[in-house]
Each structure stands twice: as structure tokens, then as C-alpha cells.
mmCIF file of C-alpha atoms in Angstrom:
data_model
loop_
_atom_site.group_PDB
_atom_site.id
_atom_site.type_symbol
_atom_site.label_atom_id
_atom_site.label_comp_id
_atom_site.label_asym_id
_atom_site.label_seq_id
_atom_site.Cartn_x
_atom_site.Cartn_y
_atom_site.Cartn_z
ATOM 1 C CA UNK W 1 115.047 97.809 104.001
ATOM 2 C CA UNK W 2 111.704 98.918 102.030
ATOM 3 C CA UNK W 3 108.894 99.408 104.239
ATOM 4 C CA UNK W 4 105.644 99.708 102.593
ATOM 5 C CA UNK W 5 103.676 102.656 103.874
ATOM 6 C CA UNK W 6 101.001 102.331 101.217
ATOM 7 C CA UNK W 7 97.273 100.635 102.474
ATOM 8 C CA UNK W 8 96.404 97.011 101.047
ATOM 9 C CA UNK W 9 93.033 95.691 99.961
ATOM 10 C CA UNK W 10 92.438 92.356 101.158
ATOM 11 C CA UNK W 11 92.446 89.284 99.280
ATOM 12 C CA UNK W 12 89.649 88.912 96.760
ATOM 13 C CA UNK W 13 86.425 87.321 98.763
ATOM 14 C CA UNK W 14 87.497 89.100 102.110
ATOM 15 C CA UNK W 15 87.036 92.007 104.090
ATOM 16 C CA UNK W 16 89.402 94.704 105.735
ATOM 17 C CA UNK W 17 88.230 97.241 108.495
ATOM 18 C CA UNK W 18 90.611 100.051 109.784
ATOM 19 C CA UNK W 19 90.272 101.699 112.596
ATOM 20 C CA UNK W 20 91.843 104.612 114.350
ATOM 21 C CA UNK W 21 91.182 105.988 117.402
ATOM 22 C CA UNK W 22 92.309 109.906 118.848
ATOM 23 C CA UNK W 23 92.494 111.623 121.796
ATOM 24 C CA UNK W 24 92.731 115.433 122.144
ATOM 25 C CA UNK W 25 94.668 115.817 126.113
ATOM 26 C CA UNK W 26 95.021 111.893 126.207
ATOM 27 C CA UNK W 27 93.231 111.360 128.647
ATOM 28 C CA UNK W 28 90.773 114.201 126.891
ATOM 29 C CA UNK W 29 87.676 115.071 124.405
ATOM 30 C CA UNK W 30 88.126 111.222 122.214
ATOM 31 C CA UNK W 31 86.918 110.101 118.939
ATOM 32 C CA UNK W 32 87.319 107.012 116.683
ATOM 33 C CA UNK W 33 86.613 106.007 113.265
ATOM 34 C CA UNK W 34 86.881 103.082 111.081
ATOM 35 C CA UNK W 35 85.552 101.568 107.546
ATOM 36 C CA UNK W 36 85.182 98.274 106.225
ATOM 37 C CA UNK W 37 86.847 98.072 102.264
ATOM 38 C CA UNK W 38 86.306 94.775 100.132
ATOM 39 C CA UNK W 39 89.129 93.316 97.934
ATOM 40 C CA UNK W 40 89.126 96.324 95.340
ATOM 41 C CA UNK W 41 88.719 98.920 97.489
ATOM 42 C CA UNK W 42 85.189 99.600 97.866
ATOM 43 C CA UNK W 43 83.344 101.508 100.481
ATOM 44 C CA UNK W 44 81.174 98.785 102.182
ATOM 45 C CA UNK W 45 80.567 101.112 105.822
ATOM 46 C CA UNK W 46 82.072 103.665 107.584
ATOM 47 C CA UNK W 47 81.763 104.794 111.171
ATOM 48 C CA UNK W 48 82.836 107.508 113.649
ATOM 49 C CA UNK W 49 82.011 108.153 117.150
ATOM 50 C CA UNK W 50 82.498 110.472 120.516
ATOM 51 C CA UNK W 51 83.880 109.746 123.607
ATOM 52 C CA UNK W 52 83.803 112.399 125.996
ATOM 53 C CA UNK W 53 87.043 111.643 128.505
ATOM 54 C CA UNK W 54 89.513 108.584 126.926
ATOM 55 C CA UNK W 55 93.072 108.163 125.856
ATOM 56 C CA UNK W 56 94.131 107.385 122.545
ATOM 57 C CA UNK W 57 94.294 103.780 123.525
ATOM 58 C CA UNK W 58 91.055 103.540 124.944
ATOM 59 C CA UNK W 59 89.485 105.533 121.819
ATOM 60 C CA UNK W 60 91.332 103.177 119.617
ATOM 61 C CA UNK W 61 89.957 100.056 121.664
ATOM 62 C CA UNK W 62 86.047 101.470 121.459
ATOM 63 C CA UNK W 63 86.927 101.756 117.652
ATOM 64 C CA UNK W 64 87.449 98.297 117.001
ATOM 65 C CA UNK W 65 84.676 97.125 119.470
ATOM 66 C CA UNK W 66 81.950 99.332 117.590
ATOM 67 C CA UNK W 67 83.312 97.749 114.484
ATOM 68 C CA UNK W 68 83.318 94.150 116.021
ATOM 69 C CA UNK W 69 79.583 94.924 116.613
ATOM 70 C CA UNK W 70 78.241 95.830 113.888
ATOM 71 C CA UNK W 71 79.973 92.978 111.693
ATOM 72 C CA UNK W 72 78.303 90.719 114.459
ATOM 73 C CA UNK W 73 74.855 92.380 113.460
ATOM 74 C CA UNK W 74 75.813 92.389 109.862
ATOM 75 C CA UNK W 75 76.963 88.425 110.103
ATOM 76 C CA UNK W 76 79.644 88.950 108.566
ATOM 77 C CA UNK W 77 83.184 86.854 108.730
ATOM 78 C CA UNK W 78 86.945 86.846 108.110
ATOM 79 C CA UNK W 79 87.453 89.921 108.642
ATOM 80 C CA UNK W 80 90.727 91.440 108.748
ATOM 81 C CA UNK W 81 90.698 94.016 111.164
ATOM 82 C CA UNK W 82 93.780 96.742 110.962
ATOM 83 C CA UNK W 83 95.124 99.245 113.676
ATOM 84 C CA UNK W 84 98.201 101.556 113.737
ATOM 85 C CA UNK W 85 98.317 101.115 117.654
ATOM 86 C CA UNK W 86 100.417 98.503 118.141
ATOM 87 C CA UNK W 87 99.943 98.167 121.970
ATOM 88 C CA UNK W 88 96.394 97.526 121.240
ATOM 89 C CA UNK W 89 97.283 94.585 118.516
ATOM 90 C CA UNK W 90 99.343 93.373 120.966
ATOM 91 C CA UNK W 91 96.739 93.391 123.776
ATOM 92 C CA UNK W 92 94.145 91.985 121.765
ATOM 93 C CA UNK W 93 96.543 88.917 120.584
ATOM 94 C CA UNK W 94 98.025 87.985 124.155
ATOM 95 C CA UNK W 95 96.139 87.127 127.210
ATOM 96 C CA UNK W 96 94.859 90.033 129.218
ATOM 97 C CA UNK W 97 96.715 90.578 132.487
ATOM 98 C CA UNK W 98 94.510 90.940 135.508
ATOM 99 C CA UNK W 99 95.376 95.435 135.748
ATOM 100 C CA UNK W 100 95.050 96.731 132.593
ATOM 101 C CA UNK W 101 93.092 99.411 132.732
ATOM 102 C CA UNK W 102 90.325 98.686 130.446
ATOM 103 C CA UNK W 103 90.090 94.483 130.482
ATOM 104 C CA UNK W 104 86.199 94.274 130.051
ATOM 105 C CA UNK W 105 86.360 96.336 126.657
ATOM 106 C CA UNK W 106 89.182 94.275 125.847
ATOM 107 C CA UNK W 107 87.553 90.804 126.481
ATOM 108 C CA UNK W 108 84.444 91.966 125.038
ATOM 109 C CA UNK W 109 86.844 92.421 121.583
ATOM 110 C CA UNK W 110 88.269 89.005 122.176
ATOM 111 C CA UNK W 111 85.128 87.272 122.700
ATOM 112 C CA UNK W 112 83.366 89.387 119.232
ATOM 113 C CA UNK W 113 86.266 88.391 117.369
ATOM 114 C CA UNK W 114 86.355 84.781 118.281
ATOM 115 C CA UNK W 115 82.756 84.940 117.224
ATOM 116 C CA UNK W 116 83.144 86.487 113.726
ATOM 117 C CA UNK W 117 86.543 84.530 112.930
ATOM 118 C CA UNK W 118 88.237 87.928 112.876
ATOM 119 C CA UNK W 119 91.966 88.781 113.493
ATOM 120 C CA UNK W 120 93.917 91.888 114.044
ATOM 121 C CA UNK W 121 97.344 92.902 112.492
ATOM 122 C CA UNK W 122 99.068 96.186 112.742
ATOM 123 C CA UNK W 123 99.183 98.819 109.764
ATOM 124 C CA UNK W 124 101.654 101.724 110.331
ATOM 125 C CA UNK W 125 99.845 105.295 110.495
ATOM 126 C CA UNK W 126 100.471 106.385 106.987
ATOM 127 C CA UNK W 127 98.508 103.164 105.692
ATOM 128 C CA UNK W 128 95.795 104.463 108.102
ATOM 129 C CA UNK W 129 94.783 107.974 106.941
ATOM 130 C CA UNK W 130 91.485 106.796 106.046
ATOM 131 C CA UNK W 131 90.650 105.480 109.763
ATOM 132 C CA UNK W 132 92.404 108.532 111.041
ATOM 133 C CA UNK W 133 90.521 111.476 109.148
ATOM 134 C CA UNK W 134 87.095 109.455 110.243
ATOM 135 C CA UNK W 135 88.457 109.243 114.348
ATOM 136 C CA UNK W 136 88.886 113.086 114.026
ATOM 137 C CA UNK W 137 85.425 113.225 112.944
ATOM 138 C CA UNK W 138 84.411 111.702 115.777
ATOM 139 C CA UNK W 139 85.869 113.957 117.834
ATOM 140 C CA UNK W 140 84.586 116.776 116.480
ATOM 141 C CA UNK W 141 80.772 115.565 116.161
ATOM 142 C CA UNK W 142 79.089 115.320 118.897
ATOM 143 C CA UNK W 143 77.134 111.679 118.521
ATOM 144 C CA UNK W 144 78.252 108.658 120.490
ATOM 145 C CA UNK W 145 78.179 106.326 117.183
ATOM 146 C CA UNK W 146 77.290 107.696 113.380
ATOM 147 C CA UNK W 147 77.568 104.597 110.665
ATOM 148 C CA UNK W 148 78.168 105.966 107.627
ATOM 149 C CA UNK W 149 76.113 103.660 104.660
ATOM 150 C CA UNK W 150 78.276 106.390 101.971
ATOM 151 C CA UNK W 151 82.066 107.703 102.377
ATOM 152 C CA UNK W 152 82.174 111.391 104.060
ATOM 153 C CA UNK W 153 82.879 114.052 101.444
ATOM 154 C CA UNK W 154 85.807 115.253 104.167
ATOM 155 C CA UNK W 155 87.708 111.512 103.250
ATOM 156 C CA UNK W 156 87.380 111.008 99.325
ATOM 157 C CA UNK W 157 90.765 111.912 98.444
ATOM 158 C CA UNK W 158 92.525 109.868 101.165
ATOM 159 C CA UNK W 159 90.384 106.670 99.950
ATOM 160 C CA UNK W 160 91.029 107.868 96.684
ATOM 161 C CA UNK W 161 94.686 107.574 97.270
ATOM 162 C CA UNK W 162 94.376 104.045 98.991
ATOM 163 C CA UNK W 163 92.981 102.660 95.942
ATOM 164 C CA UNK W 164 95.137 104.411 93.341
ATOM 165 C CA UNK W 165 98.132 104.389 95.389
ATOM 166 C CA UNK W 166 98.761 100.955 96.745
ATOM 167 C CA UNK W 167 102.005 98.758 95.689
ATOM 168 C CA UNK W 168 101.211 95.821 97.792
ATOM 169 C CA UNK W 169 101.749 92.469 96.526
#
């Protein structure tokens, strides 16, 4: 059984975001990260952000949301959102039960996405290095949300290797 490992652009016309969310203690010091790519490739924006006390799930949750909002700011639509969590795919594509622990940042990413016409899919984490270097950033920097109009220097050979190296049909 081939699995592919590689990242895939979306179909021509769309748009994919990643996003990637990290915890450092989970619960501990948090970060996420994420960038929206067009069909070949291209940078369109990039984002990473702080959290002072999360877990990797809630990190990776507050990923997606800031990404959810700023394609709602940006109008944008049909967006194909990506996340190697797959608890959090899961979540976000079944109904929320009444005691999970963070339901109001979780219907807040149901209700953005039903807005923008967006869905969510799983990638596994080596299709996500991109996402994954920018969450660390987050960590590590100490602003609550930094959008990124041009890629970080600290990323250009992992989105180098997304667009050189995919085999995705």
C-alpha cells in the first residue's frame, strides 16, 4: 500500500491553507502557523501566532480559526483547509458534543467555514512541514497573531520542496 507523504496543490482556480498547531508541555508555552498556497504553489499569506498556556489540540484549533478569519476578511471561498491532527478534522466534521473542552472555538470554526464554503481534510505530518516550521515560529515569537504578506526566510526550503517535490495526481 503506497501512501503519499508528499503535499498537493489544489486544483487550478482554488485555494489550500495548512495549518499546524504545537505545544511545548501540552498543556504549555503554544504556537500555530498556517499559509494559504494557490494551484501552483504560490505563497498567497502566511501566519503564525502565540498562545501562552494550550495543548497541541487547542493550538491547532486557534490555527485554523485565525485562518478562517482572515479568509472571511479577505472574502475569499472554497478553500481547502488541511490539518495533520486528525482529532481536530474529525471534530470539526461531526457535531460537537456538549463537554469538549473547547466547543465555542470549535463552533466559531464551524460557523466561519459554513460562511466561506470551506472544508477540512486531513494531511499526514510529513505533507505538513510547511504549517509546522511556521507553528514553531509562533511559539517562539512573542506576538499573539503575525500575517506574513512574504514567506519567512526560516521556511523557503520546505516550500521549496512542496512545490518541487510533489507526486500527487
Amino acid at each position: 500500500l503506497f501512501i503519499n507523504t508528499d503535499w498537493c496543490p489544489p486544483c487550478a482556480g482554488q485555494l489550500k491553507l495548512n495549518t499546524d498547531g504545537c505545544s511545548k508541555g501540552n498543556p504549555g508555552p503554544a504556537g500555530y502557523g498556517s499559509l494559504l498556497r494557490d494551484a501552483r504553489g504560490a505563497w498567497i499569506f502566511g501566519y503564525h501566532g502565540k498562545l501562552e498556556l494550550a495543548s497541541s489540540e487547542e493550538a491547532e484549533l486557534w490555527g485554523i480559526y485565525r485562518g478562517l478569519t482572515i479568509i472571511f476578511e479577505k472574502s475569499l471561498r472554497d478553500v481547502l483547509i488541511e490539518s495533520d491532527t486528525a482529532t481536530v478534522v474529525f471534530n470539526i466534521n461531526n457535531p460537537t458534543t456538549i463537554n469538549y473542552p473547547h466547543r465555542a472555538l470549535l463552533e466559531d470554526i464551524k460557523f466561519l467555514m459554513h460562511r466561506c464554503n470551506c472544508v477540512v481534510s486531513h494531511i499526514l505530518r510529513e505533507g505538513n512541514q510547511c504549517a509546522d516550521g511556521l507553528a514553531n515560529m509562533g511559539v517562539h515569537h512573542g506576538e499573539n497573531l503575525v500575517v506574513l504578506e512574504d514567506p519567512p526566510n526560516e521556511i523557503d526550503s520546505l516550500l521549496l520542496v512542496d512545490i518541487v517535490g510533489f507526486s500527487c495526481e
